[in-house]
Coordinates of C-alpha atoms in Angstrom, one line a residue:
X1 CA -36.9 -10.5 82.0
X2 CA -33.3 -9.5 81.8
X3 CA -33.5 -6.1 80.7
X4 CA -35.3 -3.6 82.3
X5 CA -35.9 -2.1 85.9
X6 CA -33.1 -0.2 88.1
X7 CA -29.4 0.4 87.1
X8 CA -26.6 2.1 87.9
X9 CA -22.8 2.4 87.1
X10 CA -20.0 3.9 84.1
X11 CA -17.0 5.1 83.4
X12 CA -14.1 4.3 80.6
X13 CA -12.1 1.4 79.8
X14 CA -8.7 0.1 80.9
X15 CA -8.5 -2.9 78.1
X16 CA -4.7 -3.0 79.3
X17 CA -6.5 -5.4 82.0
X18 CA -8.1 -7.4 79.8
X19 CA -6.0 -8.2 76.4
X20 CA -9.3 -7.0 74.1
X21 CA -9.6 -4.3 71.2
X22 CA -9.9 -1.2 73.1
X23 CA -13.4 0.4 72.6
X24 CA -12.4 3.8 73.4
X25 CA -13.7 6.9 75.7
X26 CA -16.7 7.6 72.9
X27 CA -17.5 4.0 73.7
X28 CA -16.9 4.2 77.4
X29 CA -19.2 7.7 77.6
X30 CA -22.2 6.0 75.2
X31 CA -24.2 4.5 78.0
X32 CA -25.7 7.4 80.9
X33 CA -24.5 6.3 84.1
X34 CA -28.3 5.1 85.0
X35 CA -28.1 2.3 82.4
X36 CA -24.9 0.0 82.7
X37 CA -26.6 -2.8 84.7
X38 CA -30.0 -3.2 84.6
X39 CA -32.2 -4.7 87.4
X40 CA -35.4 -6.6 87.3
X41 CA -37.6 -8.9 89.8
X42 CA -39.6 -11.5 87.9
X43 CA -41.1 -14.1 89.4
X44 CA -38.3 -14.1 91.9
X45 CA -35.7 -14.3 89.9
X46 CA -33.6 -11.5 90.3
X47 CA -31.5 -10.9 86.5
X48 CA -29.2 -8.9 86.8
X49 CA -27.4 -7.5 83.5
X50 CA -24.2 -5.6 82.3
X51 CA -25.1 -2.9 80.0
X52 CA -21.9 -1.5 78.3
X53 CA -22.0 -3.6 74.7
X54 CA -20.4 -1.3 72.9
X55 CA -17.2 -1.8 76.0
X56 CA -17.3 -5.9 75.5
X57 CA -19.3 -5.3 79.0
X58 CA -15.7 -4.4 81.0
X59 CA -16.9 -3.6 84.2
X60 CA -16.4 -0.2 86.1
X61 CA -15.4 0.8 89.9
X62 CA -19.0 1.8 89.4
X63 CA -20.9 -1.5 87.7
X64 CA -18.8 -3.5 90.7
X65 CA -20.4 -2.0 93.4
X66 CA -24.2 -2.3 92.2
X67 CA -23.7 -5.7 91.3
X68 CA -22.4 -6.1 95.0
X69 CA -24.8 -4.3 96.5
X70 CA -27.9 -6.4 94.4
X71 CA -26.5 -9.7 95.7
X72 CA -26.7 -8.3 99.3
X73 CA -29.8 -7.1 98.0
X74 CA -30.6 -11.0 97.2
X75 CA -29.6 -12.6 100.2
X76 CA -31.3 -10.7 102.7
X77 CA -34.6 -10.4 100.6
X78 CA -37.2 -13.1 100.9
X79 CA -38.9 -12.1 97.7
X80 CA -35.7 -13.4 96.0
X81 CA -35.4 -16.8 95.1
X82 CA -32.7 -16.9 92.6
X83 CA -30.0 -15.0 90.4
X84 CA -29.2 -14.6 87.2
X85 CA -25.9 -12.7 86.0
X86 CA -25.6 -12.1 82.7
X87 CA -24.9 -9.2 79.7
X88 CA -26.0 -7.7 76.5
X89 CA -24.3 -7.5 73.5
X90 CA -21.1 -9.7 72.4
X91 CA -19.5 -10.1 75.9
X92 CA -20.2 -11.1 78.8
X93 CA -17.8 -9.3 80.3
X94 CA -14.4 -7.9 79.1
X95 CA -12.4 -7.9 82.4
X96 CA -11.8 -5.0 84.7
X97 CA -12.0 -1.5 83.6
X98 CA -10.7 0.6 86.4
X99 CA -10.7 3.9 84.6
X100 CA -14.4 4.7 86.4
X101 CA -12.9 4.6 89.9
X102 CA -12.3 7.1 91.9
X103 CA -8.8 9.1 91.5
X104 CA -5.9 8.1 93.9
X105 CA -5.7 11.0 96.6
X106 CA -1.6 10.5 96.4
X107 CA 0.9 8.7 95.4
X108 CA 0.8 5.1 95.2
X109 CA 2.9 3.1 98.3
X110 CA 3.7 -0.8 98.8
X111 CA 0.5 -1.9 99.9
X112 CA -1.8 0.2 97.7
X113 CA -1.9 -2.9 95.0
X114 CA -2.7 -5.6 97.4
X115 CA -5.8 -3.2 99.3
X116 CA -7.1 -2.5 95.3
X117 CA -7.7 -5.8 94.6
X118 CA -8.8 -6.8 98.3
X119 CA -11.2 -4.0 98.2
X120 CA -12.4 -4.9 94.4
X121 CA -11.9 -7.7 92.2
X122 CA -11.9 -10.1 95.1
X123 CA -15.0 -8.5 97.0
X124 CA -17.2 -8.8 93.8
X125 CA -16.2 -12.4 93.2
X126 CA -16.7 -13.1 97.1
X127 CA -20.1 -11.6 96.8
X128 CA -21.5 -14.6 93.9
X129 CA -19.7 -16.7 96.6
X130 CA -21.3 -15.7 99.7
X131 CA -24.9 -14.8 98.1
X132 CA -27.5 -17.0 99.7
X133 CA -29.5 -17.1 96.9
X134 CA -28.1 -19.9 93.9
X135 CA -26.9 -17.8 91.0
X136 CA -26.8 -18.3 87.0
X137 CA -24.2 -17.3 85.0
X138 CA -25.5 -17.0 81.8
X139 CA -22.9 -16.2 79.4
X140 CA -23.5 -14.6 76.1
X141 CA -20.4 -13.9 74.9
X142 CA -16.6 -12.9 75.7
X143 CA -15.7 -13.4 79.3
X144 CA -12.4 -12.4 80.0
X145 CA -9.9 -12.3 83.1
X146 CA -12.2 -11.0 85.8
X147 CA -15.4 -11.3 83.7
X148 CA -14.2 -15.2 83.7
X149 CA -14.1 -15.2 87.5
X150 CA -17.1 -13.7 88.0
X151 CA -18.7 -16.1 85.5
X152 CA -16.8 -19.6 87.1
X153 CA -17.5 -18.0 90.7
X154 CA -21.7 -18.2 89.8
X155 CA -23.3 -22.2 91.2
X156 CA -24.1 -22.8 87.4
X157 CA -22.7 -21.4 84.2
X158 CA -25.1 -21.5 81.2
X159 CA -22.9 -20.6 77.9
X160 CA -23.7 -20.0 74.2
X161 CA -21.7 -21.8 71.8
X162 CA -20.2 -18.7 70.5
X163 CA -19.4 -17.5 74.3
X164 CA -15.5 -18.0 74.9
X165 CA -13.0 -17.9 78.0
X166 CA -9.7 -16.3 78.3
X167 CA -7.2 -16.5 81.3
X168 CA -5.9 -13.0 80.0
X169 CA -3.6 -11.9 82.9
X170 CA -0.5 -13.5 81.2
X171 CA -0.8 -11.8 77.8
X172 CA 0.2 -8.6 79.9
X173 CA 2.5 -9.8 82.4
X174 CA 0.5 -10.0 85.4
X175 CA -1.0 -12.6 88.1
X176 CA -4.4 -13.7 88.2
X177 CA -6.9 -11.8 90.4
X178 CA -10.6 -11.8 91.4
X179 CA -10.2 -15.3 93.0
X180 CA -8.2 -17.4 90.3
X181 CA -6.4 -19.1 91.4
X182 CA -9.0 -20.2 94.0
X183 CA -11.6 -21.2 91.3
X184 CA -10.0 -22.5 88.9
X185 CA -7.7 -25.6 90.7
X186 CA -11.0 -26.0 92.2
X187 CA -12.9 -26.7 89.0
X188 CA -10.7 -28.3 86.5
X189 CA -7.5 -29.4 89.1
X190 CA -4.2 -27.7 89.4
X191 CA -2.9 -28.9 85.9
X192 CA -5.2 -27.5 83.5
X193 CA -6.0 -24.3 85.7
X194 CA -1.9 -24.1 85.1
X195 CA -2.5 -24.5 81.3
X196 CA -5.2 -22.3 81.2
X197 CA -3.0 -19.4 82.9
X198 CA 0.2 -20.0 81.7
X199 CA -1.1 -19.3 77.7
X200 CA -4.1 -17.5 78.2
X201 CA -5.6 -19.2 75.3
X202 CA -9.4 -18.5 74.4
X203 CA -11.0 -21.1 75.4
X204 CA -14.4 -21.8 73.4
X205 CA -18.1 -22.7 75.4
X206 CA -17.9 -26.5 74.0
X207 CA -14.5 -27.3 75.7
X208 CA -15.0 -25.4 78.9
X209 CA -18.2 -27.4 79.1
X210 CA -15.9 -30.3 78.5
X211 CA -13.9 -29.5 81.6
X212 CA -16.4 -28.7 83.6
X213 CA -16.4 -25.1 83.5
X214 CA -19.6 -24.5 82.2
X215 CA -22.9 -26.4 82.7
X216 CA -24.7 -26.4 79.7
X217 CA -23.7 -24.7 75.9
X218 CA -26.9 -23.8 73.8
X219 CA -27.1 -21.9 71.0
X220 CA -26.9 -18.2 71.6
X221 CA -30.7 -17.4 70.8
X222 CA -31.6 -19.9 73.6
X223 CA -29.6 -18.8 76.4
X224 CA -31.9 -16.4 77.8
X225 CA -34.8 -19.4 77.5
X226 CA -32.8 -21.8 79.3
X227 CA -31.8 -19.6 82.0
X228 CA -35.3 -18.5 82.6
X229 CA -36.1 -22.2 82.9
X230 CA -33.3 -22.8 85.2
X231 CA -33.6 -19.9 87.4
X232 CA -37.6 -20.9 87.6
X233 CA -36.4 -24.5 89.2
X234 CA -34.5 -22.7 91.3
X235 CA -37.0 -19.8 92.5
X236 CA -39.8 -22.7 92.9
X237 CA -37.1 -24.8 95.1
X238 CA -36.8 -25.0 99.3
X239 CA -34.9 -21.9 99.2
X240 CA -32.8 -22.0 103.0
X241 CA -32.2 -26.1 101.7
X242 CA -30.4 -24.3 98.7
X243 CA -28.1 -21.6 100.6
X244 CA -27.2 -24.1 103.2
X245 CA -26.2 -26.5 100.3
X246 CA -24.1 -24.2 98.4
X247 CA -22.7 -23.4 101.9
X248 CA -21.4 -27.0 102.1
X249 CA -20.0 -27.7 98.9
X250 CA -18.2 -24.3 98.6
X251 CA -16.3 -25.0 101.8
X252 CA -15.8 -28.8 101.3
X253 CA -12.5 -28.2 99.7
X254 CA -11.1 -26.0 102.2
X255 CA -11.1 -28.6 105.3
X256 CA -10.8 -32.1 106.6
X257 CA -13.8 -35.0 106.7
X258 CA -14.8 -34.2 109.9
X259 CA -15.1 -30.5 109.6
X260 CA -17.8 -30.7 106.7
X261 CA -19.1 -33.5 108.8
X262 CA -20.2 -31.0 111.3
X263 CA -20.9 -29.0 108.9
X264 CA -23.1 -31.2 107.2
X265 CA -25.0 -32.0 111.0
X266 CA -25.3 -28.5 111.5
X267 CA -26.9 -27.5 108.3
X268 CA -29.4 -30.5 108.7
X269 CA -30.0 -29.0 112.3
X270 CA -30.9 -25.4 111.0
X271 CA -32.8 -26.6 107.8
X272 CA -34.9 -28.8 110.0
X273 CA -36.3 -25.9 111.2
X274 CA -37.6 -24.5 108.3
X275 CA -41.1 -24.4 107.0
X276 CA -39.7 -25.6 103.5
X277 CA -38.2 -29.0 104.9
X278 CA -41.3 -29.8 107.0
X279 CA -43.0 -29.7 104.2
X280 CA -40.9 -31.6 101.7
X281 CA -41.1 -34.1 103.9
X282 CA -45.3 -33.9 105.0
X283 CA -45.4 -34.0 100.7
X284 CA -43.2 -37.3 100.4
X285 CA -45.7 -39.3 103.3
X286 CA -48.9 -38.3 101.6
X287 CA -47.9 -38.5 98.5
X288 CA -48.5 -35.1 96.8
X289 CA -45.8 -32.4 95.0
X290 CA -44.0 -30.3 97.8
X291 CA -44.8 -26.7 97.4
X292 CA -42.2 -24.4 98.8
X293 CA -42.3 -21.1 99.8
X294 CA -38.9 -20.1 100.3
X295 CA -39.1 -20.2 104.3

């Protein structure tokens, strides 16, 4: 269930960052501080889920570090098997809303910039990157600037068909952050990540599917189902065979053959170790469904 257990995280909106209709401080104050990202564990699947509708679902100094701190959570926990990321209301997420964080102690020095979005927008998307657990975006609606990184940064990105993307940055002068210019050439190749930064055009569910942006589209009333379906394959899944394969194809576009070669070797070495392999392959020689624990 997406919706209910532990939350945490507030505070207004900057919608400068973000190019969207500003919702305003009555908006940003609506939801108590205990409710902007709910928590739950079912079946281990770990959902997590951005609770500011009424703010497009911008996301606060606050709502960054909980979602950081559940995807350590994740990784180290055995009891999770997968994520799911996703929001309530129109949008997914909005982009960054920096109002929440805490006040500059002085005046700000070369340098300040760079350490801000370091110590930020690049540690959240980092932390979908790093999390040893697979994790779902499941986008319901709007995801802009940021809110599009952190959506493109998840292993699979389930949209609705009413969901769009937007490479905001340009509509107010500034240079992508949160990792896009990592992702993106990544995804889609240096050509169209240009295109999609250079305009900052909304880009709708069915053609960022058509890139390869997103997974799957589904109507908006079955995202949740097919995400619960997909997270469920995942959960059931060898576990440690799954971290170590994100592991590969994450770095295999940052060296040469033979370094994912050895990393390839080295990743059969440690997996070969694990209950879960052992027992994928005792299932295959007598002839029965694996069943995995996670170990």
């Amino acid at each position: 269930m997406p919706v209910s257990g532990e939350a945490a995280g507030a505070g207004p909106d900057e919608q400068a960052r973000t190019g969207l209709p500003d919702a305003g401080p009555e908006a940003a104050e609506a939801a108590p501080r205990d409710a902007t990202v709910l928590h739950s564990l079912d079946g281990g699947v770990s959902w997590i889920t951005l609770n500011r509708p009424e703010a497009m679902n911008a996301v606060t100094w606050d709502q960054r570090e909980r979602i950081i701190a559940l995807l350590a959570d994740a990784s180290a926990d055995p009891g999770v098997r997968a994520v799911v990321l996703t929001a309530t209301g129109r949008g997914f997420c909005a982009g960054a809303d920096l109002r929440g964080a805490p006040a500059p102690a002085r005046e700000r020095v070369p340098g300040d910039v760079a350490r801000t979005i370091r110590l930020g927008a690049q540690r959240l998307i980092a932390a979908v990157l790093d999390c040893e657990k697979p994790v779902i975006a499941a986008v319901n609606g709007t995801a802009a600037g940021i809110g599009a990184h952190l959506a493109f940064a998840c292993d699979l990105v389930l949209a609705a068909d009413t969901a769009t993307f937007i490479e905001v940055f340009v509509r107010r002068g500034l240079v992508p952050d949160g990792g896009g210019a990592y992702l993106l050439p990544r995804l889609v190749g240096p050509q169209r990540a240009k295109e999609l930064m250079f305009f900052g055009d909304a880009l709708t569910a069915a053609d960022a599917e058509r890139l390869g942006l997103v997974n799957r589209t589904v109507p908006g009333g079955e995202l949740e189902a097919l995400a619960e379906e997909w997270a469920g394959r995942l959960a059931a899944g060898p576990t440690r065979a799954l971290a170590l394969t994100k592991q590969l194809v994450n770095a295999s576009l940052d060296g040469d053959r033979a370094t994912a070669f050895a990393a390839e070797a080295a990743a059969q070495e440690i997996n070969m170790t694990t209950r879960d392999a052992n027992e994928g392959v005792a299932s295959f020689v007598e002839r029965r469904s694996p069943e995995y624990r996670g170990c």
